[in-house]
Structure formats: C-alpha cells, structure tokens
PDB file of C-alpha atoms in Angstrom:
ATOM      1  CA  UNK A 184      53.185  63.672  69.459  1.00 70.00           C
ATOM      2  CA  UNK A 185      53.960  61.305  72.263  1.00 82.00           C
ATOM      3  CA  UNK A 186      57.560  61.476  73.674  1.00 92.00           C
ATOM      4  CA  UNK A 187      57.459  58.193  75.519  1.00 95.00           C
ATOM      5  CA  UNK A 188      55.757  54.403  75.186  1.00 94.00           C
ATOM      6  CA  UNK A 189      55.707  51.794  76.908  1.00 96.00           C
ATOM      7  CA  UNK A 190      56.304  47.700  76.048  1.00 95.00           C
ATOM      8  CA  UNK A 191      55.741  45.079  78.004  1.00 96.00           C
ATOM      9  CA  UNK A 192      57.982  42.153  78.943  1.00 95.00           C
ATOM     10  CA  UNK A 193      57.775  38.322  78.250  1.00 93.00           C
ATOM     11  CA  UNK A 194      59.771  38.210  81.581  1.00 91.00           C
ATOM     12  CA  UNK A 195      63.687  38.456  82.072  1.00 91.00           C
ATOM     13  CA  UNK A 196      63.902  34.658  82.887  1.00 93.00           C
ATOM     14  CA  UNK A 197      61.770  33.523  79.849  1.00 94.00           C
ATOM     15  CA  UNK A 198      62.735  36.176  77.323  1.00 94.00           C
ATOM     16  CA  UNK A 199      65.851  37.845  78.063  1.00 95.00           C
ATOM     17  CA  UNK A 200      67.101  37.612  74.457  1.00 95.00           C
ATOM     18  CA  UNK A 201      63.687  38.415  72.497  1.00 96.00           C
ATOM     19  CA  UNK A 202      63.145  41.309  74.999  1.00 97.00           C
ATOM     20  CA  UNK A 203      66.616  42.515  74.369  1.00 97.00           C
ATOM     21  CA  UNK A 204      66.238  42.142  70.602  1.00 96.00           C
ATOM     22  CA  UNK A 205      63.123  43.999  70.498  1.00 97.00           C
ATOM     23  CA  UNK A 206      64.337  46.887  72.174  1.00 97.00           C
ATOM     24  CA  UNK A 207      67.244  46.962  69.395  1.00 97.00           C
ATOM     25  CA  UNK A 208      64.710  47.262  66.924  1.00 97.00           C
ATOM     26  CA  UNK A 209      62.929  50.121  68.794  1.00 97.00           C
ATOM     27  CA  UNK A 210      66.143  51.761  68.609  1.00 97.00           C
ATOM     28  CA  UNK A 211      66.379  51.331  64.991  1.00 96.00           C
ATOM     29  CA  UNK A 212      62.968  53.260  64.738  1.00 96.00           C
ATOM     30  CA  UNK A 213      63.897  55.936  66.824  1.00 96.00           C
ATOM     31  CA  UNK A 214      62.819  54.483  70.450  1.00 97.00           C
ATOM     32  CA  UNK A 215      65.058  54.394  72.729  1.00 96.00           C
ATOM     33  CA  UNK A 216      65.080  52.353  76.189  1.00 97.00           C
ATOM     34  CA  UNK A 217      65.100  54.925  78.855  1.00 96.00           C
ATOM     35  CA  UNK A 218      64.364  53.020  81.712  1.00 96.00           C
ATOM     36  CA  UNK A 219      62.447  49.888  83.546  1.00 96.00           C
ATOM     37  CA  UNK A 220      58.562  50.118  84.058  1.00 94.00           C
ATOM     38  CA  UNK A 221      56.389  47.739  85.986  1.00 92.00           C
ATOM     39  CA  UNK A 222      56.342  44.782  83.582  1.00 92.00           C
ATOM     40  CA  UNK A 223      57.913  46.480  80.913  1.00 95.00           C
ATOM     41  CA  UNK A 224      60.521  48.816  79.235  1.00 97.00           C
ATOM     42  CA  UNK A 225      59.937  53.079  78.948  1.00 96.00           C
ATOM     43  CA  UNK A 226      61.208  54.068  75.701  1.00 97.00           C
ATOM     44  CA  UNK A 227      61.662  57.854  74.716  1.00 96.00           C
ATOM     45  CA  UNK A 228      61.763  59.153  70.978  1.00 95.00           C
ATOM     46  CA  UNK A 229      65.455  59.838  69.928  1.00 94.00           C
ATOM     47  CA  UNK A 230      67.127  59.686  66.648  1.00 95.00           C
ATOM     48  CA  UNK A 231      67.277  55.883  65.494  1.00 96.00           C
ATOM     49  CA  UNK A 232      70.252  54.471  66.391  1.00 96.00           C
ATOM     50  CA  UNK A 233      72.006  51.105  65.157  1.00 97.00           C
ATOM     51  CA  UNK A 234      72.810  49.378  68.712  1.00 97.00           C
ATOM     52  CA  UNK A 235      72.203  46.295  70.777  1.00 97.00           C
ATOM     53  CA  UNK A 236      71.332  45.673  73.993  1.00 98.00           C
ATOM     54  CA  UNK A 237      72.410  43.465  77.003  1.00 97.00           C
ATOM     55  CA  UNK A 238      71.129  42.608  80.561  1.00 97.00           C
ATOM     56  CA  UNK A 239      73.268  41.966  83.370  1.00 97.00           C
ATOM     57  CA  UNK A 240      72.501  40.970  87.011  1.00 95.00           C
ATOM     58  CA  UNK A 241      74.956  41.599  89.760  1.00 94.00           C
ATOM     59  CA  UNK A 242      73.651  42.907  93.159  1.00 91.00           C
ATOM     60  CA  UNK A 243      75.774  45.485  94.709  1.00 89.00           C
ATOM     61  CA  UNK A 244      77.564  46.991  91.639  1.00 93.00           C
ATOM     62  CA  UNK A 245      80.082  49.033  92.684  1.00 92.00           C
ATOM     63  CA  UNK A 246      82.029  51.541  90.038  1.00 91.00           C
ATOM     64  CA  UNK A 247      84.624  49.536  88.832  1.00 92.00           C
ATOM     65  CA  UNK A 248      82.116  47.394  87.427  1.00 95.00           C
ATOM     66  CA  UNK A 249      80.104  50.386  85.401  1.00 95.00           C
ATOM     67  CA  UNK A 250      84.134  50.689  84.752  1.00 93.00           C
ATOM     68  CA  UNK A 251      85.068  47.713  83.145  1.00 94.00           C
ATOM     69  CA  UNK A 252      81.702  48.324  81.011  1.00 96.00           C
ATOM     70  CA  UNK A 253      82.675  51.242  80.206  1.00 94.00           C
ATOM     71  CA  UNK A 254      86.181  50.557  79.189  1.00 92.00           C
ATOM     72  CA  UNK A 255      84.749  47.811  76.441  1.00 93.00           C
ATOM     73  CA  UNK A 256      82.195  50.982  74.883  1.00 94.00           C
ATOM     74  CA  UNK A 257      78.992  49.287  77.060  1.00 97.00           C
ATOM     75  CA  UNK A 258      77.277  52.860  78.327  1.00 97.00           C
ATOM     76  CA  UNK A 259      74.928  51.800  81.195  1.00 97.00           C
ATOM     77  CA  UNK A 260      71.077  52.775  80.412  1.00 97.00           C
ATOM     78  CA  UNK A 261      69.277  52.016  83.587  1.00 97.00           C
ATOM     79  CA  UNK A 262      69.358  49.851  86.561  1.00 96.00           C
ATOM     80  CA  UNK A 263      66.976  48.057  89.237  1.00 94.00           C
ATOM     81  CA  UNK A 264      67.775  47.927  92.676  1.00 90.00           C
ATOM     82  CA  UNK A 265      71.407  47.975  91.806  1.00 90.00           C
ATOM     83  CA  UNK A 266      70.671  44.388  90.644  1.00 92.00           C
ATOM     84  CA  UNK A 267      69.546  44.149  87.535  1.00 95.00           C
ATOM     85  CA  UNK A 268      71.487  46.395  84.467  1.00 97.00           C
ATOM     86  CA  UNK A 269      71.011  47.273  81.381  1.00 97.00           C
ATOM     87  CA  UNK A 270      73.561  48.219  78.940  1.00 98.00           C
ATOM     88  CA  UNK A 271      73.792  49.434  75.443  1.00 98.00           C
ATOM     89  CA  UNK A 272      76.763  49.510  72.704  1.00 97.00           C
ATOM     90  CA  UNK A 273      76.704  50.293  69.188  1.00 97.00           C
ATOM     91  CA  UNK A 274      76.064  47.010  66.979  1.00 95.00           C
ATOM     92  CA  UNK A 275      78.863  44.456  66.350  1.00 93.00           C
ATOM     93  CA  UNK A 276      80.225  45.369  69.921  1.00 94.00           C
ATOM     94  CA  UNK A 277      82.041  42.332  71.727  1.00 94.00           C
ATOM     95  CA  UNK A 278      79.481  40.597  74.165  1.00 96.00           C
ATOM     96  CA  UNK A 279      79.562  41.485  77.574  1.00 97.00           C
ATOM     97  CA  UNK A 280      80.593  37.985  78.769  1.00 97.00           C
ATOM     98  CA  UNK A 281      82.700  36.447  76.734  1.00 95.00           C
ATOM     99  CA  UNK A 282      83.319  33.038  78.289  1.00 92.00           C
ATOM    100  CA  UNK A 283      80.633  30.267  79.520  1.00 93.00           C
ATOM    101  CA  UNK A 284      81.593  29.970  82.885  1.00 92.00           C
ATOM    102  CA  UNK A 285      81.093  33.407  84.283  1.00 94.00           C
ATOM    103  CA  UNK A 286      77.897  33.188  82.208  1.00 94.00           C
ATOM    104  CA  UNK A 287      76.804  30.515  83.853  1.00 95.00           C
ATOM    105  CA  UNK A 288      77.653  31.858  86.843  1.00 93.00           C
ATOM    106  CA  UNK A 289      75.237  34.871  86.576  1.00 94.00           C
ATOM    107  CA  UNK A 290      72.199  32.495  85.780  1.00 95.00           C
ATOM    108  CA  UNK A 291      73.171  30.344  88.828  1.00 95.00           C
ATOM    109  CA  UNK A 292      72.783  33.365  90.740  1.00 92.00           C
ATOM    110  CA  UNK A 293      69.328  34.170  89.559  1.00 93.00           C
ATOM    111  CA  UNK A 294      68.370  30.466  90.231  1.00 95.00           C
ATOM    112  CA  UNK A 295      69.777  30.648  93.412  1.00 95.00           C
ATOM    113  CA  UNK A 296      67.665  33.444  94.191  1.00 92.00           C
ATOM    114  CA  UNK A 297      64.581  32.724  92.862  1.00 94.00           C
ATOM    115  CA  UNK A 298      64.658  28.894  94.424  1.00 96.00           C
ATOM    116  CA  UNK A 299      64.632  30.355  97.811  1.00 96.00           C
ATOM    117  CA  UNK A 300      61.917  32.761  97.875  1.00 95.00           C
ATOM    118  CA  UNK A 301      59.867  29.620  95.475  1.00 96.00           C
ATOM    119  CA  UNK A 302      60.778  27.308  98.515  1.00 97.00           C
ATOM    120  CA  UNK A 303      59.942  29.725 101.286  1.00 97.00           C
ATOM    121  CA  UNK A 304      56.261  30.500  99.334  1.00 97.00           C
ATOM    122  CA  UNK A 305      55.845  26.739  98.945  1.00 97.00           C
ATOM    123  CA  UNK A 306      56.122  26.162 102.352  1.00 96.00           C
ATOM    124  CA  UNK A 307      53.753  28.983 103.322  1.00 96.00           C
ATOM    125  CA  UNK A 308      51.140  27.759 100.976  1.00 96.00           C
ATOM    126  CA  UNK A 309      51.094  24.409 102.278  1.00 96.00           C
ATOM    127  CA  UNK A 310      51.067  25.981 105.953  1.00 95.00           C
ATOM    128  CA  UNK A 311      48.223  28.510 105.079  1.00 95.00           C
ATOM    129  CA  UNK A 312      46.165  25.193 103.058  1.00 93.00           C
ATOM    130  CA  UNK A 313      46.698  23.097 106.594  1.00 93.00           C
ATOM    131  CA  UNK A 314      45.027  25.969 108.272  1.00 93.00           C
ATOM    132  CA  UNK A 315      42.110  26.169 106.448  1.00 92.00           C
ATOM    133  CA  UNK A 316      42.190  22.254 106.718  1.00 91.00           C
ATOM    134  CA  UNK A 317      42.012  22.718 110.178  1.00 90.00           C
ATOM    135  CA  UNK A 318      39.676  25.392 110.226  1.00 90.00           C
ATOM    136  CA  UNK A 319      36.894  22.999 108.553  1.00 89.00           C
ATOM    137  CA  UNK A 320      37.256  20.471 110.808  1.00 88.00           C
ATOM    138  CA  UNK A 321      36.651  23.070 113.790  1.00 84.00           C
ATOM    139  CA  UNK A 322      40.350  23.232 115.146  1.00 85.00           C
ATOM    140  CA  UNK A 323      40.263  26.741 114.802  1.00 86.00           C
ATOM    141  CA  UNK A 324      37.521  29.471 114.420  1.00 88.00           C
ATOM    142  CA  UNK A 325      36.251  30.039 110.650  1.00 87.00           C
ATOM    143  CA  UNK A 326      37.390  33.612 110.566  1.00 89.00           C
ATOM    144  CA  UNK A 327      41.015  32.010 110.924  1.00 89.00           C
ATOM    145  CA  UNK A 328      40.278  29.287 107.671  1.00 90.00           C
ATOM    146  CA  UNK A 329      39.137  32.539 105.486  1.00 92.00           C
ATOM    147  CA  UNK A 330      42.208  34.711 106.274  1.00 93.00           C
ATOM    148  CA  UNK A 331      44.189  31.642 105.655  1.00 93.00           C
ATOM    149  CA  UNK A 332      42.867  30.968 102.672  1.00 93.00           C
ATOM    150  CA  UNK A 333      43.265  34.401 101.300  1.00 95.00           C
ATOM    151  CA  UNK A 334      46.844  34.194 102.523  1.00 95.00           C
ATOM    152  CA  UNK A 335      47.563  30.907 100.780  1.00 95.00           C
ATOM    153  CA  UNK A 336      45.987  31.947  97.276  1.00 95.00           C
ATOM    154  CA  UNK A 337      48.509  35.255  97.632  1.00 96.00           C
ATOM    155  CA  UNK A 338      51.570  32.680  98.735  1.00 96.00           C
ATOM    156  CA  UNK A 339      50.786  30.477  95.245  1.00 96.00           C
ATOM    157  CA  UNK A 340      50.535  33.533  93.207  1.00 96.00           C
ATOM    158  CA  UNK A 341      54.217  34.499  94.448  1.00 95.00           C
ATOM    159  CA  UNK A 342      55.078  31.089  94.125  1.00 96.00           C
ATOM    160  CA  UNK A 343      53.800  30.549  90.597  1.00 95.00           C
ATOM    161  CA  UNK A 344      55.888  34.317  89.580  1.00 93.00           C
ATOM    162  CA  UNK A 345      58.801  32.546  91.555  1.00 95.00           C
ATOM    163  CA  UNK A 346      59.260  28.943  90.206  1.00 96.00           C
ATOM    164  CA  UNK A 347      58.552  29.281  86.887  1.00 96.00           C
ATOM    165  CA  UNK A 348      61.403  31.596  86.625  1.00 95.00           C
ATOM    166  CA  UNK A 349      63.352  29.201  88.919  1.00 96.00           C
ATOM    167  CA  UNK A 350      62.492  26.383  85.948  1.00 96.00           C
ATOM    168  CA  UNK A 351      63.301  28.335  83.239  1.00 96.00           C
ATOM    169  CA  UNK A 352      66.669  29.387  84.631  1.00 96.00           C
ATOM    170  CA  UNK A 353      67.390  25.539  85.256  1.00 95.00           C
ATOM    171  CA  UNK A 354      66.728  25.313  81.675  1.00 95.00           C
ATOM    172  CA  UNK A 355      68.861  27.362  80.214  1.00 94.00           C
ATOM    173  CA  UNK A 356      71.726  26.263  82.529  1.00 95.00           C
ATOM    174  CA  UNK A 357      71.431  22.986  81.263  1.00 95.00           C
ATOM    175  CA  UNK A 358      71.340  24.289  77.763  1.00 93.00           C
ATOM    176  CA  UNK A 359      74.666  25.682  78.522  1.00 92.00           C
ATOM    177  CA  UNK A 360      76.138  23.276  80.071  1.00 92.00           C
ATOM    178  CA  UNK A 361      75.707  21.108  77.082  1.00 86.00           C
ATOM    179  CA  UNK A 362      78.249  21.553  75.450  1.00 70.00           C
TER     180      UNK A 362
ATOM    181  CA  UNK B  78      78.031  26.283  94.019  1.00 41.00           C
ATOM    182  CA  UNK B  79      78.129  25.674  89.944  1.00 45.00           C
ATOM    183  CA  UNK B  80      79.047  21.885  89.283  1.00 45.00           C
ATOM    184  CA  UNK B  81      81.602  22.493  86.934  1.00 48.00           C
ATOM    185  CA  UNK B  82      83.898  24.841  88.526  1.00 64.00           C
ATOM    186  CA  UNK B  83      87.282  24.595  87.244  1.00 68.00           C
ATOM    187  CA  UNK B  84      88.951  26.975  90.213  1.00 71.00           C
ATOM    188  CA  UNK B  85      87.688  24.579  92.670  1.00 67.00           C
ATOM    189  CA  UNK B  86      89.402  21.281  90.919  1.00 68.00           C
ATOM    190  CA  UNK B  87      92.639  23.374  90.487  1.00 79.00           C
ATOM    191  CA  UNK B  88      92.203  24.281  86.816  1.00 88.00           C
ATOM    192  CA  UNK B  89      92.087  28.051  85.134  1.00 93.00           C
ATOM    193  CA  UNK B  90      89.723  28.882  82.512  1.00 93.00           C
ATOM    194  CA  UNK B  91      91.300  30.265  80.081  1.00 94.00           C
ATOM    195  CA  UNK B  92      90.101  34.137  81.462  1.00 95.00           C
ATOM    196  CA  UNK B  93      91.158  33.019  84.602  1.00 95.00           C
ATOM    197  CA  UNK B  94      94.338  32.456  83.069  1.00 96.00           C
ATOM    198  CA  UNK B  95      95.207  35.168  81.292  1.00 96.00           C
ATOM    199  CA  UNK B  96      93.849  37.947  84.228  1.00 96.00           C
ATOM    200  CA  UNK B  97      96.174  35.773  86.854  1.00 96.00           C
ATOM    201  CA  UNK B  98      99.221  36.328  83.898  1.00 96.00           C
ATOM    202  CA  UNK B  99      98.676  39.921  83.389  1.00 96.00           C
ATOM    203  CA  UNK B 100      98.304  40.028  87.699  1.00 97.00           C
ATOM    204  CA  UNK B 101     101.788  38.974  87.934  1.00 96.00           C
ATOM    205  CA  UNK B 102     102.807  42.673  87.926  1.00 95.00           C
ATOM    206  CA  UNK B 103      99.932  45.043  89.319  1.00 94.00           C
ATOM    207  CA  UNK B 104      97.389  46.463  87.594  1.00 92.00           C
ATOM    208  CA  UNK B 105      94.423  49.003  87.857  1.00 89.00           C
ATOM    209  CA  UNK B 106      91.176  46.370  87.258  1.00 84.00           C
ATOM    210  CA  UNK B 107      90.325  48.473  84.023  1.00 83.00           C
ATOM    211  CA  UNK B 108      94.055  47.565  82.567  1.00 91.00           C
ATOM    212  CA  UNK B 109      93.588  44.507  82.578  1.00 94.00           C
ATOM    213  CA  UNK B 110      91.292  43.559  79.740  1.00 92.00           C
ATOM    214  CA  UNK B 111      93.587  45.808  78.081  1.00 92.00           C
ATOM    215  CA  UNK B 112      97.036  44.236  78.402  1.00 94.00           C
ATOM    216  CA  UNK B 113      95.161  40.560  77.633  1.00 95.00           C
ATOM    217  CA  UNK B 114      93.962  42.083  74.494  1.00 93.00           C
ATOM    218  CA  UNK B 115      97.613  43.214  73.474  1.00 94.00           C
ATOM    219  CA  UNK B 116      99.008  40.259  74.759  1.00 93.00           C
ATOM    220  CA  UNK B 117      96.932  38.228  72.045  1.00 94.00           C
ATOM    221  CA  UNK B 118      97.024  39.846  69.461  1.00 94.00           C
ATOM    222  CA  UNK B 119      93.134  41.094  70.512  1.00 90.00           C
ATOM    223  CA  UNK B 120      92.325  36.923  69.675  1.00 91.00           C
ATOM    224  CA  UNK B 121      91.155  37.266  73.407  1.00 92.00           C
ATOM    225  CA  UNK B 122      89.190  39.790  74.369  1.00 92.00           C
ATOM    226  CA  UNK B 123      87.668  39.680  77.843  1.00 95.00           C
ATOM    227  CA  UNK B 124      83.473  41.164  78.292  1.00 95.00           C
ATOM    228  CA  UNK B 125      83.351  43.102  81.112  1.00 96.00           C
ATOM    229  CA  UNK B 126      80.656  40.751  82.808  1.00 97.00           C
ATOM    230  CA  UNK B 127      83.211  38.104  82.712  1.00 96.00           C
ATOM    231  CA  UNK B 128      85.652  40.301  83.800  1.00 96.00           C
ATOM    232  CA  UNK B 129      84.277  40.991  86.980  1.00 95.00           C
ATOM    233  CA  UNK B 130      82.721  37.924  87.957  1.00 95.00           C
ATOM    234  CA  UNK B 131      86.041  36.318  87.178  1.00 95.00           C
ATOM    235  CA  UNK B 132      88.259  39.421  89.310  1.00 95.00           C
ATOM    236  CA  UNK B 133      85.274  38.657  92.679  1.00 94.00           C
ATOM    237  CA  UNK B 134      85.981  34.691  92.165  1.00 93.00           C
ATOM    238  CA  UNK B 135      90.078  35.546  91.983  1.00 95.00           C
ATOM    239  CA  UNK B 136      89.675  37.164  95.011  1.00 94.00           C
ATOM    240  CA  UNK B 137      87.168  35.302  96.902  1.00 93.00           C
ATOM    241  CA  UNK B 138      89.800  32.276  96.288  1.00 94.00           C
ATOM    242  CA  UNK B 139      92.710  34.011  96.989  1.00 95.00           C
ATOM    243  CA  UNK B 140      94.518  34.167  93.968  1.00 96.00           C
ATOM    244  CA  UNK B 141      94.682  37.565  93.209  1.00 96.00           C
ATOM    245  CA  UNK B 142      94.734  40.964  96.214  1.00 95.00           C
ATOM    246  CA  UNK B 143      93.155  44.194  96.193  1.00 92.00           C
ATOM    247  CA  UNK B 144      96.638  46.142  96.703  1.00 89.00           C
ATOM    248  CA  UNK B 145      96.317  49.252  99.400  1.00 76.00           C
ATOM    249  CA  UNK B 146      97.571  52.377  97.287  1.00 67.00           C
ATOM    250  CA  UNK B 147      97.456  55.896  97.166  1.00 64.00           C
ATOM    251  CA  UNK B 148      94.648  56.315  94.157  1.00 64.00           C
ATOM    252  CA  UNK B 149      91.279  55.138  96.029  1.00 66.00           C
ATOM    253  CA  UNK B 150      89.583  55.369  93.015  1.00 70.00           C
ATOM    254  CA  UNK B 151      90.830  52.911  91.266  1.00 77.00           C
ATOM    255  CA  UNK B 152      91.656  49.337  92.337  1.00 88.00           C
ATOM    256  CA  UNK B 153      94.534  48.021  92.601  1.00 92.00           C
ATOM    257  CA  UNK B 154      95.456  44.125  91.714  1.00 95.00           C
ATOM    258  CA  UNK B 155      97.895  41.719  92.125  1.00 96.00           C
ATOM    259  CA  UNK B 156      98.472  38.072  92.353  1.00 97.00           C
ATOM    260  CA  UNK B 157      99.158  36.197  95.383  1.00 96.00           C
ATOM    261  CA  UNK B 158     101.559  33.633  96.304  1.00 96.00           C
ATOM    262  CA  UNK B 159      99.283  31.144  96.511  1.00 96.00           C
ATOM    263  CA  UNK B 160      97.826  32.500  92.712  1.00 96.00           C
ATOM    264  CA  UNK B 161     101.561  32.267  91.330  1.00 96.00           C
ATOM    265  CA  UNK B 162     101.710  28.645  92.354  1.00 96.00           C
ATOM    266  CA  UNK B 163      98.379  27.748  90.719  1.00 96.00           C
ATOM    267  CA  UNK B 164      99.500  29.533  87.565  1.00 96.00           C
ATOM    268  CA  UNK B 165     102.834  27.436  87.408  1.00 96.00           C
ATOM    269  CA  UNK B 166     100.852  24.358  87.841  1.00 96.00           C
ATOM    270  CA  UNK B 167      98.548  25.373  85.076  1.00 96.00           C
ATOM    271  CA  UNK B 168     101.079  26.231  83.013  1.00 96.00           C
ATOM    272  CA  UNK B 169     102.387  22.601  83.236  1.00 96.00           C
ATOM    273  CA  UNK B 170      99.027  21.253  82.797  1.00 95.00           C
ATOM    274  CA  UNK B 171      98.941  23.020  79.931  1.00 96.00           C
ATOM    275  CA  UNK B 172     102.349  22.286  78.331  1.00 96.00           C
ATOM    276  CA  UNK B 173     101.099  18.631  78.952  1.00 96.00           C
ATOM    277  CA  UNK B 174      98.348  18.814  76.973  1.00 96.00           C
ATOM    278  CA  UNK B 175     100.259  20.536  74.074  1.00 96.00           C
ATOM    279  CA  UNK B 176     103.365  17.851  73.928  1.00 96.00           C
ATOM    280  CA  UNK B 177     100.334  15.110  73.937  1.00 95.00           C
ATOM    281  CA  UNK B 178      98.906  17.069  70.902  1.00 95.00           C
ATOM    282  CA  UNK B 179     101.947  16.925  69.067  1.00 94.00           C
ATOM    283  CA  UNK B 180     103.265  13.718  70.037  1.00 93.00           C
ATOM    284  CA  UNK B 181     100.281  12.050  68.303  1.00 93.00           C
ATOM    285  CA  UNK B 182      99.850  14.672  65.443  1.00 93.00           C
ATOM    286  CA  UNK B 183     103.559  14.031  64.646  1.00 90.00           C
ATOM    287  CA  UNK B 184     103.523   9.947  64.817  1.00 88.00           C
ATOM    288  CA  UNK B 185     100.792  10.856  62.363  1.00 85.00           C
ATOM    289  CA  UNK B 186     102.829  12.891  60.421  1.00 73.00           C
ATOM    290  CA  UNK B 187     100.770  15.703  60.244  1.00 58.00           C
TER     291      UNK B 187
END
C-alpha cells in the first residue's frame, strides 16, 4: 500500500484557503501533510485526524515565534526557506491572526516581494525584446538576437509566475481593506 | 508601508493596546497572550501571527524593549518611555470616544 501521495497546488497566492481546506480533509481521511513538494503538498498515511490547517509567511523565524505558536496549541508541520510555514491545530482552534491589521500586514509583505522580482523581470524582458529588435535590424550579430530571445521568453515566464501572484495579492488586500 | 497604519498616525489597535498594557511590567513574549487573555475575561485572545508581527512593529517603533536578562532563551519585554506616553494618550482617546457614546445614548435615553 502506498505510504505517501502527492497533491498539487492552485498556488499559495490564488488558493491559500482552498489549498488549506483540502489538506484538512486529507486529514480527515487519514492523510496527513508531511511536508512541501514542488508544486504541491507530500502527505503520509496516519490515523485521520479532525484538524485545520494554516499558512504563515515570515522570513527569518526565529524560536519565539514557533513559541508563541506553540503556546496557542499551533504545532508547526513544515517550513520553506524559513519563509513560508505551515501549521496545524486541532479543529475549532483560535486563528492564528486574530486581528486585520497584522493580517494585512503579512499579505503586504508577499506583495512587496513579489512586485519587485515582477518589476525587475519586466524590465529584463523589455531589455532582452530591444535586443532582438536590434539584432534584426543588424545592430548586433544574429547569434546575439537568438540568445536574447531565448532569454526574454525565460524573463516573461518568471514574470507571468511573478505578477499574477503580485495581482492576486493586491486583490485580496483590497478585499480586506473593505471593510 | 500599509496605508492604513494606525501606529504611524498615533493610534493603537486594539492588540497593540492591550500587549503595550500588559508591557507596563515585563514579560517573557510567550506571557503575554496569556495575561491579555486573563485580563479579558479570554473576550481577547491574541493569534500568535498577530502576536509577533505586532511585538517586531512595537519594537521597530520603539514602544516596547527587548530587556537584557539572565534567561537567553527567552525574551524579555518591556515598554518604553516613549510607549507609556502613547498608551496615556490612547487611553484618553479612548475615554473620549466612550463619554461621546454615552453622552448621545443618554440624551436618547437609552
């Protein structure tokens, strides 16, 4: 019988909330998160369990904040990069933040983030597109245009995986700020 | 820097509030969600996300110090001078909107 499987993601910045959900109700059925995957969650067979999860970024943690989450029954189940944590706590637990403001904080932080490496890709694409521009007209040799196009198709791919997160965040910020 | 920080226009959320009350005396960083819970009667009940951003933001401003003490494990907090004084004039902003409350609840004999 197979001791692990693997989900996918829709994408921390798109899905936070339905990822989180589902991974509750793989817990229910006796999957439990075990730890981050390339696009996805590893979960290994355990008993089922009745708790919830919650995803928290802070770069750096230190112990007293795997401290203060332990102190309100969150255990920690896995980490990236020291960034980006995952906690669990048995259902009907009190929700790790517990006022808007620091919430919003932690999404402007993951905005922040995200806007700069979208603005430093956007400016590489457009320098790697001038290239090739420049290339055709015979400023520069062809080899140059095809490694620049090759380098600009690779700059909008990490652009594309960099602002759309960037626009989602800005969405849900203004959804909180709403009110 | 988030639009509508409070901190920055010389106002305390409501967290901020209560850590900078319970700061008054030191406190280990773990006691604190603790002693705000018994304070209220558990109505308040601080996450420990918010809890942290909100300590980092106390002492980024000022309001609150890491205090030097023999247990390294654990850290140490207390407020500030400068944290005191915000929490007076909170205090007052507060008790103003409370006698405004009840000024027009009682002309309206409620």
């Amino acid at each position: 019988m197979e001791e692990t499987k693997f989900i996918f993601s829709g994408g921390l910045a798109f899905s936070e909330e339905r990822d989180m959900m589902k991974l509750s109700a793989y817990a229910k059925k006796g999957w439990a998160l075990e730890s981050f995957a390339p696009l996805g969650y590893k979960l290994r067979r355990s008993d089922p369990q009745n708790i919830i999860y919650s995803i928290d970024y802070q770069k750096g943690a230190d112990d007293e904040y795997f401290e203060f989450f332990e102190a309100a029954e969150w255990k920690h189940v896995c980490s990236i990069g020291n960034e980006i944590h995952v906690f669990s706590a048995p259902e009907g637990t009190k929700p790790i933040y517990s006022d808007k403001s620091t919430e919003i904080e932690k999404y402007e932080r993951e905005k922040k983030q995200m806007g700069k490496s979208a603005l430093a890709f956007l400016i590489f694409t457009v320098l790697f597109i001038l290239l090739k521009v420049m290339s055709l007209t015979g400023w520069l040799p062809r080899a140059a245009g095809i490694i620049s196009l090759i380098l600009g198709i690779v700059s909008l791919i990490i652009l594309v995986f960099s602002g759309l997160p960037y626009l989602a965040y800005q969405y849900r910020l203004s959804q909180l700020r709403k009110l | 820097m988030p639009r509508n920080d409070s901190l920055e226009m010389g106002e305390l959320t409501d967290t901020s509030f209560y850590i900078l009350l319970s700061l008054v005396d030191a406190k280990h960083g773990y006691l604190i969600m603790k002693s705000i819970e018994s304070m209220t009667d558990n109505r308040l009940s601080i996450g420990p996300a918010s809890m942290y951003t909100s300590i980092k933001k106390l002492l980024s401003a000022g309001l609150i110090q890491l205090l030097k003490d023999e247990d390294e494990k654990r850290k140490t907090y207390v407020a500030t001078e400068k944290g005191i004084q915000l929490l007076r004039k909170d205090v007052e902003r507060r008790r103003e909107m409370v006698r405004h409350a009840e000024e027009i609840l009682k002309n309206r004999g409620v």
